[in-house]
Coordinates of C-alpha atoms and ligand atoms in Angstrom, one line a residue:
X1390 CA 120.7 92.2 92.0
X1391 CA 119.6 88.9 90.6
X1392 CA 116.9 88.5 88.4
X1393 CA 114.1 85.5 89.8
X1394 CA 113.3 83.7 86.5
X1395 CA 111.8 80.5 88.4
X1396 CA 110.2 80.2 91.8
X1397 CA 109.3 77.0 93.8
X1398 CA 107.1 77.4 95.9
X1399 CA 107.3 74.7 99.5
X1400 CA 104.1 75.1 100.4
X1401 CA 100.4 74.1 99.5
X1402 CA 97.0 74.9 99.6
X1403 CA 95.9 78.5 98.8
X1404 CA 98.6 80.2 99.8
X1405 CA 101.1 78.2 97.5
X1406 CA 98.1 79.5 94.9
X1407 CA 98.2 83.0 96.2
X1408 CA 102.0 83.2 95.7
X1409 CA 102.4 81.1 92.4
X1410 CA 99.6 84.0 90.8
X1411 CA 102.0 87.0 91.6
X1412 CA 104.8 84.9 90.0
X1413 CA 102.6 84.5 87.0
X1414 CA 102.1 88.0 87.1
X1415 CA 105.9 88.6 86.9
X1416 CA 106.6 86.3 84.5
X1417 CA 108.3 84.1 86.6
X1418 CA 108.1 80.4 86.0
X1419 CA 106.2 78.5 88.9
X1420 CA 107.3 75.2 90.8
X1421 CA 105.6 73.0 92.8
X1422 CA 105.9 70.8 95.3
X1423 CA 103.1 68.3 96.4
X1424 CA 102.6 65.0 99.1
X1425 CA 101.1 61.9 97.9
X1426 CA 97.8 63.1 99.2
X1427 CA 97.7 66.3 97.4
X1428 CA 98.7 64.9 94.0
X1429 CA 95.1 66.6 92.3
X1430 CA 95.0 69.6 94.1
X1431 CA 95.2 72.9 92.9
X1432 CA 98.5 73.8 93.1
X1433 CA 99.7 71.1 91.4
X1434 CA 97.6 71.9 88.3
X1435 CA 98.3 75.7 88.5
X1436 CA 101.8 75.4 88.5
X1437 CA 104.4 75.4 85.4
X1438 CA 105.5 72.1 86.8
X1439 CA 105.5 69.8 89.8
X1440 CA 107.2 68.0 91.5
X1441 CA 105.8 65.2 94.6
X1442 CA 108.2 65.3 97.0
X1443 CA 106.8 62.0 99.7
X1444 CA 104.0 60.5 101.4
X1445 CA 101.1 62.7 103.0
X1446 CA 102.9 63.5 106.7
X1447 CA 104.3 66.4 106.3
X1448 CA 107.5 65.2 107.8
X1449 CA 108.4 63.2 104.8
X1450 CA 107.1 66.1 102.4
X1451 CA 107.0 69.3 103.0
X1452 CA 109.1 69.7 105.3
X1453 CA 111.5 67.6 103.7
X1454 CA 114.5 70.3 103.4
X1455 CA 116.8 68.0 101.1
X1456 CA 114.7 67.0 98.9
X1457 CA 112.8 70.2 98.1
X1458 CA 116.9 71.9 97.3
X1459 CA 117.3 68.7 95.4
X1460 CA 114.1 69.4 93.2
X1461 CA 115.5 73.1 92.6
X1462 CA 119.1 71.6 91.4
X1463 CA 117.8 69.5 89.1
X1464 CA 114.6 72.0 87.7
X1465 CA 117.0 75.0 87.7
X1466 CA 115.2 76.8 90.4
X1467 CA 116.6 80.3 91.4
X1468 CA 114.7 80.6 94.6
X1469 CA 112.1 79.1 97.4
X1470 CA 109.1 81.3 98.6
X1471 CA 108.4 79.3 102.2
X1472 CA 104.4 80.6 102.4
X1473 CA 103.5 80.5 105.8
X1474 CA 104.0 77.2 107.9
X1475 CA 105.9 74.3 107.3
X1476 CA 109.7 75.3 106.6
X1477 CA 108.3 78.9 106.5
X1478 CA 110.4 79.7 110.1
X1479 CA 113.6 77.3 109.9
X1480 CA 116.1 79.2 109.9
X1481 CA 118.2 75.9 109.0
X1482 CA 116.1 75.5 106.2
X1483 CA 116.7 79.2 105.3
X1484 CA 121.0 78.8 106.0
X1485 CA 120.6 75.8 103.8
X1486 CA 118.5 77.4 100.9
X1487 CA 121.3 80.1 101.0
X1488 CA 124.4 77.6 101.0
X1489 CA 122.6 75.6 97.8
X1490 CA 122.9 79.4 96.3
X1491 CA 119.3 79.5 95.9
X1492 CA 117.7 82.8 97.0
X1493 CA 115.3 82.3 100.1
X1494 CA 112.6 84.9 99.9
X1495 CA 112.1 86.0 103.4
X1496 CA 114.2 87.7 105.7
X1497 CA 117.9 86.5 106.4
X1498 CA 118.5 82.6 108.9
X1499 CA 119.9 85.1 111.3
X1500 CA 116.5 87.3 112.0
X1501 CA 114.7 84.0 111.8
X1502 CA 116.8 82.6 114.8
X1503 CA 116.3 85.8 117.0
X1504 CA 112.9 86.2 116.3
X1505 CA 112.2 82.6 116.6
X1506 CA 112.7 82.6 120.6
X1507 CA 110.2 84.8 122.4
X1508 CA 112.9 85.5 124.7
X1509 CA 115.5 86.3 122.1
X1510 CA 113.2 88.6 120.6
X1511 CA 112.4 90.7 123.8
X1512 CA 116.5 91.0 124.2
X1513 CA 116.8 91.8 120.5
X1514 CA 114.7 94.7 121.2
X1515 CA 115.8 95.5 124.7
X1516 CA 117.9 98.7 123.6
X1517 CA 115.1 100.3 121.4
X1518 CA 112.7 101.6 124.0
X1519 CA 109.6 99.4 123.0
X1520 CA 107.1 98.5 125.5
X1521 CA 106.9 95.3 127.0
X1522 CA 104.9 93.3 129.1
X1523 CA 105.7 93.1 132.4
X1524 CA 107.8 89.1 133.0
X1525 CA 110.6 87.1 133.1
X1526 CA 113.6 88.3 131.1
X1527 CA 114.6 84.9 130.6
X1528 CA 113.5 81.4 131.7
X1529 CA 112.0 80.4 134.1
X1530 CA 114.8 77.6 136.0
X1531 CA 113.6 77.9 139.8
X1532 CA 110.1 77.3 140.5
X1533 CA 110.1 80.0 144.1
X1534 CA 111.8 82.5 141.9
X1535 CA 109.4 82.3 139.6
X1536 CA 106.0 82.5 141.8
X1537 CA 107.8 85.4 143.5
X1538 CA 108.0 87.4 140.4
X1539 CA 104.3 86.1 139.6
X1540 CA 103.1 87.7 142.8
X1541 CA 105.2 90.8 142.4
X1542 CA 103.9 91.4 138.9
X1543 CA 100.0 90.4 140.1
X1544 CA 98.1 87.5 139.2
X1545 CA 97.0 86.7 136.6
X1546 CA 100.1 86.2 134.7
X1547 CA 100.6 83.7 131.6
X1548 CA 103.3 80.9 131.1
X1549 CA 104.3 81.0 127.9
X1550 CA 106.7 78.9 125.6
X1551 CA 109.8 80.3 124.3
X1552 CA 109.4 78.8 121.1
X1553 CA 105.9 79.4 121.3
X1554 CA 103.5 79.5 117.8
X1555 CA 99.8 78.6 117.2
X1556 CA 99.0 79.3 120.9
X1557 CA 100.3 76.1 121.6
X1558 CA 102.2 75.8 125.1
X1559 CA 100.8 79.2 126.6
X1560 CA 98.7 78.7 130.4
X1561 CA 96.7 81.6 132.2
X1562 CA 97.9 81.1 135.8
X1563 CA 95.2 82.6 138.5
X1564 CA 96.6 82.5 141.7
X1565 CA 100.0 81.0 143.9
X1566 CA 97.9 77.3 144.4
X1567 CA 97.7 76.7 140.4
X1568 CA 100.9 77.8 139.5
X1569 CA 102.9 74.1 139.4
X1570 CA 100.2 72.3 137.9
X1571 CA 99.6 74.9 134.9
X1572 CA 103.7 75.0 134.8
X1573 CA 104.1 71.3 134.1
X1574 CA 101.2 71.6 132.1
X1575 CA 103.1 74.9 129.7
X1576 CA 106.4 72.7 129.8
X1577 CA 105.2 69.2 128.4
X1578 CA 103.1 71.0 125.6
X1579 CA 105.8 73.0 124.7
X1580 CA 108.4 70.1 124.7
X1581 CA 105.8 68.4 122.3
X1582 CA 105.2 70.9 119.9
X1583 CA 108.5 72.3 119.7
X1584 CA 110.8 70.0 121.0
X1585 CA 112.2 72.8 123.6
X1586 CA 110.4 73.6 127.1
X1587 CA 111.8 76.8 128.2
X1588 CA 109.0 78.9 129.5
X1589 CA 108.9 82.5 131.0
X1590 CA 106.1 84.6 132.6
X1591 CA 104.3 87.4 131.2
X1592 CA 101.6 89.3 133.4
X1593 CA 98.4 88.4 131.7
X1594 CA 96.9 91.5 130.2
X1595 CA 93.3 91.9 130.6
X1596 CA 90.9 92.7 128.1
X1597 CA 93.3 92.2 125.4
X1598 CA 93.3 92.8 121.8
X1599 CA 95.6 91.7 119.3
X1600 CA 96.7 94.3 116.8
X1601 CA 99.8 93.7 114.6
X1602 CA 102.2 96.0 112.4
X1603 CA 102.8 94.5 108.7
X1604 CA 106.7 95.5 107.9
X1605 CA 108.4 95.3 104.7
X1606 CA 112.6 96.1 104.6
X1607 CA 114.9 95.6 101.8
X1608 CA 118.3 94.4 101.9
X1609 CA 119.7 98.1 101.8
X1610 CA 118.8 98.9 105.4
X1611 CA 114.9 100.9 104.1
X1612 CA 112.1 99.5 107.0
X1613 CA 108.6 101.0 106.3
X1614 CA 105.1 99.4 108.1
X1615 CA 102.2 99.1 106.1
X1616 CA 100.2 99.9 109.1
X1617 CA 98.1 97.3 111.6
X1618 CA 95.4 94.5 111.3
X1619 CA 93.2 93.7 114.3
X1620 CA 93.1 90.0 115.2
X1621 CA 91.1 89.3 118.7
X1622 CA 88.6 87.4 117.6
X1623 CA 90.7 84.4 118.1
X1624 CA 89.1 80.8 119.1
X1625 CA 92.5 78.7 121.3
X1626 CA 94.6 81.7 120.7
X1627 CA 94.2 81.1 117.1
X1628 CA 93.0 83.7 114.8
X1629 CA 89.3 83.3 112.6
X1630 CA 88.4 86.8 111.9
X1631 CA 91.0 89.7 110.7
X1632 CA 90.6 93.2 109.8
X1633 CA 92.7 96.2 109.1
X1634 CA 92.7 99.0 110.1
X1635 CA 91.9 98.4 113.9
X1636 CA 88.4 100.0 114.9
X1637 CA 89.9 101.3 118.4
X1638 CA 93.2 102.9 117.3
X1639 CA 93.9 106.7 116.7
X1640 CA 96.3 108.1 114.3
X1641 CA 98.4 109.0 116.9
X1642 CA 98.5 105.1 118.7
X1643 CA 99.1 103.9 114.9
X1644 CA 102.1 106.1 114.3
X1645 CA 103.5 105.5 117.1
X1646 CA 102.4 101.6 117.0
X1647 CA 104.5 101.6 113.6
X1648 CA 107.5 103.1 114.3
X1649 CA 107.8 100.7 117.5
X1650 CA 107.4 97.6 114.6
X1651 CA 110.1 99.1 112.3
X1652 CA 112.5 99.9 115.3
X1653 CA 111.8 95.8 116.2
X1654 CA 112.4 95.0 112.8
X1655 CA 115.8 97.0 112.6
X1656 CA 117.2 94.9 115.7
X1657 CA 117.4 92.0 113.8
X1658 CA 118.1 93.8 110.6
X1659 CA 115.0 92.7 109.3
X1660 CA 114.3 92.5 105.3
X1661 CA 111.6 90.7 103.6
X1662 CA 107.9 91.1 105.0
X1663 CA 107.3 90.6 108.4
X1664 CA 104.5 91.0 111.3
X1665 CA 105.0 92.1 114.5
X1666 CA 102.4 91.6 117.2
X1667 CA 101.4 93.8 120.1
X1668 CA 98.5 93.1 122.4
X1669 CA 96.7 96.2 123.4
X1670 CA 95.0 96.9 126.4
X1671 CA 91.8 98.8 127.3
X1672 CA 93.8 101.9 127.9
X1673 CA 95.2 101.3 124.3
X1674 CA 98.4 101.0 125.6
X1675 CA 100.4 98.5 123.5
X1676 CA 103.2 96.5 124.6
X1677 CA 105.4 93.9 122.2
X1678 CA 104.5 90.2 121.9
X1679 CA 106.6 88.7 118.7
X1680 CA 107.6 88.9 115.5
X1681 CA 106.8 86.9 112.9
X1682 CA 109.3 86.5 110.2
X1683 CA 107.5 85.6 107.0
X1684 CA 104.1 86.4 104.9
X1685 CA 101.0 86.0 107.5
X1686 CA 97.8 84.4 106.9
X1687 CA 95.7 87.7 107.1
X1688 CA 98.4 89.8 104.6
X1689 CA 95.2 90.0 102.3
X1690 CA 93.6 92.6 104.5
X1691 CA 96.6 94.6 104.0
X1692 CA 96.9 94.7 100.7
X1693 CA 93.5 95.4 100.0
X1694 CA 93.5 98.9 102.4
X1695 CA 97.2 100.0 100.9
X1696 CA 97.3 98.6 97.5
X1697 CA 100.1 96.8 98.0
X1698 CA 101.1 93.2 96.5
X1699 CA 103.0 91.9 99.7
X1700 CA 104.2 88.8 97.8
X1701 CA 105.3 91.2 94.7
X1702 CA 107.3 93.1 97.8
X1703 CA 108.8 90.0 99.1
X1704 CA 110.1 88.7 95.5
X1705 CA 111.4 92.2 94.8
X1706 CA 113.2 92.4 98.1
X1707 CA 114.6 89.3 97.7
X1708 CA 116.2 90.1 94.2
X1709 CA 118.1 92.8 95.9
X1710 CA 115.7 95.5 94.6
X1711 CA 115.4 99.0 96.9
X1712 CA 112.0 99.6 98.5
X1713 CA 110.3 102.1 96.0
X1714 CA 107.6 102.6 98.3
X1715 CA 107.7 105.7 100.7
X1716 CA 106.6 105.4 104.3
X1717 CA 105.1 108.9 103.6
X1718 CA 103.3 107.3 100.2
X1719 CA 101.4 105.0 101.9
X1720 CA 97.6 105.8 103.0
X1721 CA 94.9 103.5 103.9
X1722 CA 91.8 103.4 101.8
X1723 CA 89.1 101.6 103.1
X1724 CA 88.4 99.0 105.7
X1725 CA 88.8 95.1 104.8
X1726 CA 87.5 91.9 107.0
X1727 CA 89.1 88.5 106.2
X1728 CA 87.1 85.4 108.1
X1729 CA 88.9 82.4 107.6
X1730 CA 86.7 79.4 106.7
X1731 CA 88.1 76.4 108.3
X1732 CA 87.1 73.0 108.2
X1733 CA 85.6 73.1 111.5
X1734 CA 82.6 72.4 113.5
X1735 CA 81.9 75.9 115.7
X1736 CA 79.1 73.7 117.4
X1737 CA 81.6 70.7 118.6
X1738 CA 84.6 72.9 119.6
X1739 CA 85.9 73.8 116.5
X1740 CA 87.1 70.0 116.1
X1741 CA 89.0 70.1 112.5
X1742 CA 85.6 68.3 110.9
X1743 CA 87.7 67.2 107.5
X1744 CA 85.8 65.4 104.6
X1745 CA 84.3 66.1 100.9
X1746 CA 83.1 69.3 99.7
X1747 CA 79.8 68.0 98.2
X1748 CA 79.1 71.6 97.3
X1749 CA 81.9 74.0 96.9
X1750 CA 80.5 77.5 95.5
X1751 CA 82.2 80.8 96.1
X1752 CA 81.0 84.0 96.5
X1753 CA 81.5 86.7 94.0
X1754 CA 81.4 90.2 93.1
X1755 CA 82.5 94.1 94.1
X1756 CA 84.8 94.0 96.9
X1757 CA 84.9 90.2 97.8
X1758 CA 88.0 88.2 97.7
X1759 CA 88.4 84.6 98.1
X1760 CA 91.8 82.7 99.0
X1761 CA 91.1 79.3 98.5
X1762 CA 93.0 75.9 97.1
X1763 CA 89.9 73.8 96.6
X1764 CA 87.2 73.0 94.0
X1765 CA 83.7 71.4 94.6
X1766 CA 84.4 67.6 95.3
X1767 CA 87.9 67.5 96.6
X1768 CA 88.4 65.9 99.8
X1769 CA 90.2 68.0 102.5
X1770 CA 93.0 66.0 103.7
X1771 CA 93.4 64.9 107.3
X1772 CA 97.1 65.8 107.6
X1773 CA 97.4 69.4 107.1
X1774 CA 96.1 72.8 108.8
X1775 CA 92.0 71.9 107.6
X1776 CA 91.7 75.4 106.5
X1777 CA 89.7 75.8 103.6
X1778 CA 89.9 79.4 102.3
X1779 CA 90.0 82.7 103.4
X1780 CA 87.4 85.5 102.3
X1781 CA 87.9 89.0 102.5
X1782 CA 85.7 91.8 101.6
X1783 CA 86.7 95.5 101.3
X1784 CA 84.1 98.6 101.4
X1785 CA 85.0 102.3 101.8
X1786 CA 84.2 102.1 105.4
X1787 CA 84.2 99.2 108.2
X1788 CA 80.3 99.6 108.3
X1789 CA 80.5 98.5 104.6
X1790 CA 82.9 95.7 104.6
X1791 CA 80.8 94.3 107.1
X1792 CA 77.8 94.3 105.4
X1793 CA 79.8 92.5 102.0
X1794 CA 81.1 89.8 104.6
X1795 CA 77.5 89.1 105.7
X1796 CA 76.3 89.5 102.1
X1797 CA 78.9 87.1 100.7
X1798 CA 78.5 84.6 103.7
X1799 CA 75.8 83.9 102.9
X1800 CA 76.1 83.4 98.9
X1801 CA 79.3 80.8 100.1
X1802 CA 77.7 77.6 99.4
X1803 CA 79.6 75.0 101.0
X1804 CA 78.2 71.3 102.0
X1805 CA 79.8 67.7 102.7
X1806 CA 82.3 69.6 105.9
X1807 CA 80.8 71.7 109.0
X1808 CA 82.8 75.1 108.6
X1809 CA 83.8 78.3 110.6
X1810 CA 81.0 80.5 108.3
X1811 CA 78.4 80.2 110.8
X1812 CA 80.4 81.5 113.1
X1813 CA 81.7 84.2 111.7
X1814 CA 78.6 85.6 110.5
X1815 CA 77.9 85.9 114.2
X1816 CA 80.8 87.3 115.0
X1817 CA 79.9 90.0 111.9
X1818 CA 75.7 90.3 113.2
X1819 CA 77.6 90.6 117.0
X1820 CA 77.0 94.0 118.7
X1821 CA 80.3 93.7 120.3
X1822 CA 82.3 93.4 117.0
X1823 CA 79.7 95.7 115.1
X1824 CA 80.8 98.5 117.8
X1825 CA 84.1 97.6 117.8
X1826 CA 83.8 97.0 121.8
X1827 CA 85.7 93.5 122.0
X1828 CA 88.6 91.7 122.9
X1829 CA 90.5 88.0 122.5
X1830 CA 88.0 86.7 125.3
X1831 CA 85.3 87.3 122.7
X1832 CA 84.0 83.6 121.9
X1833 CA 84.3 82.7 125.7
X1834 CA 82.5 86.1 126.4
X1835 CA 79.8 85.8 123.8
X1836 CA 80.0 82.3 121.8
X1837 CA 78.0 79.1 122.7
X1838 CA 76.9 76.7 120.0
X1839 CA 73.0 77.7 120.7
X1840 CA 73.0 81.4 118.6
X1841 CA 74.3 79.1 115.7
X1842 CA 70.8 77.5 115.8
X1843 CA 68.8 81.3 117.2
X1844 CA 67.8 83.6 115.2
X1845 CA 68.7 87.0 116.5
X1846 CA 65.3 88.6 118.5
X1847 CA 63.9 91.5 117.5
X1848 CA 65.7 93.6 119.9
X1849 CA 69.3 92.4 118.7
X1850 CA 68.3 93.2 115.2
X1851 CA 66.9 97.0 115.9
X1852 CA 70.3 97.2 118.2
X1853 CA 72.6 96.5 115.4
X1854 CA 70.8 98.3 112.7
X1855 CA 70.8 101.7 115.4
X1856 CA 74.5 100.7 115.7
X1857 CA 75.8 100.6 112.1
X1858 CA 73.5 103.8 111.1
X1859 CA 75.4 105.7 114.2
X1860 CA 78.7 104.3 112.8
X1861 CA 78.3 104.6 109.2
X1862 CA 77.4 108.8 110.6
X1863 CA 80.4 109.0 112.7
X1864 CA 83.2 106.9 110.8
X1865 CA 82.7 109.5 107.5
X1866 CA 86.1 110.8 107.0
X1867 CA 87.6 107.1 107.1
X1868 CA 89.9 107.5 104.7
X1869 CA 92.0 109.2 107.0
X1870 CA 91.9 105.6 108.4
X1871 CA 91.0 107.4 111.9
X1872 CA 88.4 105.6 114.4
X1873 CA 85.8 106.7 116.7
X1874 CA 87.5 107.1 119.9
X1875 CA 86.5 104.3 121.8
X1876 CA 85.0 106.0 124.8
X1877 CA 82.9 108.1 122.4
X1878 CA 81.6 104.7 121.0
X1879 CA 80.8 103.5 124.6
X1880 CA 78.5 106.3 125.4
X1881 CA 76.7 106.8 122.5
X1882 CA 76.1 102.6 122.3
X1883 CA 75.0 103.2 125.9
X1884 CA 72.7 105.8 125.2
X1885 CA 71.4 103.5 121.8
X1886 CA 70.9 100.8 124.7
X1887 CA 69.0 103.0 127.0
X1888 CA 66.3 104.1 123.9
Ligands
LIG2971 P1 101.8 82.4 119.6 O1 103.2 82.6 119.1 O2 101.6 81.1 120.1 O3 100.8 82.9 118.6 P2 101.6 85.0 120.9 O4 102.6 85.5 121.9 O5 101.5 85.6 119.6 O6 101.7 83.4 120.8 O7 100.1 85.1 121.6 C1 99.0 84.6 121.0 C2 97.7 85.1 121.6 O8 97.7 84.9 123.0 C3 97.6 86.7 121.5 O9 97.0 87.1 120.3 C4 96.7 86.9 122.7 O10 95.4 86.6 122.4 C5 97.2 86.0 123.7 N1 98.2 86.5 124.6 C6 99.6 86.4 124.4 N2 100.2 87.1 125.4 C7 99.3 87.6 126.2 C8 99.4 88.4 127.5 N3 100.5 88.7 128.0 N4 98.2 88.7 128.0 C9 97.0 88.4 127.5 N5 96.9 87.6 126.4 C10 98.0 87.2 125.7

């Protein structure tokens, strides 16, 4: 075991805050690294020191592997936390982080690699009996081949990148007629964003909803999950409102749910905290998508339901400590809802709107939480992710959580950049979401720039105030972490609709 006396940190923003406060916590000693454009943000200031590593791209900073080691050589650094993003998935940057005899806190190059392919992944797991989605075992190499499979699996189906992440390089294909265009379309994006265009098929499952299993292993073989968060509300396959647990699953889906992620996890020998991702269907059957191998942006809803300090896990873990939590020790208490606010205009798109924060004022008090790396009158930078912060609230029940999120919404005073708040306190007023009857094709289903701008008619109101008095009755014994089976929920919101 070795004993992590300083950290650096190769991130920004507020999860380089979020990890640098557990540190502080330990009585570890905190180093940062910062871009020319980031020089008075909050990291830098929080941290013991700092240390600017380039210009603003994050090619020449952080994600420049060389010269963050170098900065650990000559501060005496014993070990890199990679946040999320940037060098967060490299497994070259983890192999070298390991070879400069640093400790890399995340799981080992070799799990990184596997899990890094989609298609490595899915043959990873092939032996452990985990459902998977119907597709291509491999890539796709001859076009006929390929729509043959397409038509024998039944349209749609999905092309997907390999070395897929953020969404990017992922096309619904419809029918036989569409499939080359939406092919060359999946290739090019993915050769952009991740220099690599194998593709492979995946039927596309309808009504889907994204639920994902946090793990946590040590380096002494122990896997435990720390149970799901729901993710579907997702604008461009990307995320904007999290919550955990999932309204729709039973005990029974979530046991078996987690011992699926840990058996994932074991094929790569997994240690560290990890995510893996399962779409579900309507049927609630749940099939493997990925893995991801480091802390996820939505690991606060986690901790706030279990108790659990993931980032306290990971540094642990990484020192060569044994798990000391119990899969049988964990419970969940609670409900928790994270919105992320990102610098975004929901009436444009959700075009990245980056700017000033003329007013910057956070909401307080019982059960909210805000993520953040930003003060009133800092500029958001153009070059990075333009999320701004992420605020979670936490009640005893889902009913309440909601209720915070909306209450706390609207005390988050934020002017100078259009955000993602209006949005999401939509998404929170939204029947659909409210009754926990939704899937990904949410905004597309219920989202168009007008309801920013309409306030909801009398008949919407009544409707959601019948809804959460029926689901503040039935969700009582929550702490169970048990949910209203859904087609109880569908009948009795029918029967609300009908009176
Ligand atoms: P990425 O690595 O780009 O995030 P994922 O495989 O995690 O890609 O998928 C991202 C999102 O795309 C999922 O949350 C889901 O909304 C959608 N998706 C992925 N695969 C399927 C599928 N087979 N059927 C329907 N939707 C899918």
């Amino acid at each position: 075991m070795t004993k992590i006396n300083k950290l650096l940190i190769a991130n920004r923003g507020e999860i380089a805050l979020r990890v640098m406060r557990t540190a502080r916590e330990m009585r570890i000693k905190t180093v940062a690294i910062f871009s020319e454009a980031d020089r008075n943000a909050l990291h830098v200031r929080y941290a013991d020191e700092a240390v600017c590593v380039g210009p603003a791209p994050s090619s020449e900073s952080y994600l420049k592997a060389d010269a963050i080691i170098e900065v650990c050589r000559q501060l005496n650094v014993d070990a890199i936390h990679p946040g999320y993003g940037f060098l967060s998935e490299n497994a070259n940057f983890a192999r070298m982080v390991r070879q400069a005899g640093l400790i890399f806190v995340g799981p080992s190059p070799e799990a990184i690699e596997i899990m890094g392919s989609k298609l490595a992944a899915k043959a990873a797991v092939a032996g452990y009996n985990i459902p998977m989605v119907p597709g291509t075992p491999s890539a796709i190499t001859d076009r006929a081949e390929a729509k043959t499979i397409s038509a024998q699996i039944g349209y749609p189906v999905l092309i997907k990148a390999s070395a897929g992440g953020g969404g990017k390089g992922m096309r619904i294909v419809e029918n036989d007629a569409e499939f080359d265009e939406q092919m060359d379309r999946a290739v090019s994006e993915a050769l952009s964003a991740f220099g690599d265009g194998s593709v492979f098929i995946e039927k596309y499952v309808t009504s889907p909803r994204h639920v994902e299993i946090q793990v946590l292993g040590d380096q002494h073989g122990n896997i435990i999950h720390l149970f799901e968060r729901e993710c579907s509300v997702q604008r461009r396959h990307q995320k904007v409102v999290e919550e955990a647990p999932s309204a729709i699953l039973t005990p029974e889906i979530r046991d078996a749910m987690g011992r699926a992620a840990v058996d994932v996890a074991r094929a790569c020998g997994y240690y560290g905290a990890g995510t893996v991702e399962f779409i579900v269907n309507d049927n609630l059957d749940f099939y493997f998508l990925e893995m991801n191998t480091r802390l996820q942006v939505e690991h606060p809803v986690t901790e706030q339901i279990t108790g659990v300090d993931l980032v306290k896990q990971m540094i642990y873990v990484a020192e060569g400590k044994p798990l000391t939590i119990r899969q049988e020790d964990l419970q969940i208490k609670g409900h928790a809802v994270e919105v992320r606010v990102y610098a975004e205009d929901p009436a444009n798109n959700f075009l990245p709107d980056v700017g000033t924060l003329d007013t910057y004022v956070r909401p307080q008090g019982n059960g909210v939480r805000v993520d953040d790396g930003f003060e009133q009158g800092m500029a958001i930078p153009i070059y990075y992710d333009p999320m701004i912060a992420k605020l979670i609230t936490y009640g005893d029940s889902r009913e309440e959580a909601i209720q915070k999120m909306i209450r706390a919404i609207d005390e988050y005073q934020i002017s100078g950049v259009q955000t993602t708040l209006p949005f999401c306190r939509f998404v929170m007023e939204h029947p659909a979401f409210r009754s926990g009857q939704f899937d990904t094709g949410f905004v597309g289903n219920y989202f168009t720039p007008d309801v920013l701008t309409r306030k909801p008619d009398q008949t919407e109101s009544q409707l959601a105030a019948v809804l959460a008095a029926y689901l503040l009755e039935t969700s009582k014994p929550q702490s169970s972490g048990a949910a209203v089976p859904v087609t109880q929920q569908k009948s009795k919101w029918k029967m609300n609709r009908l009176g």
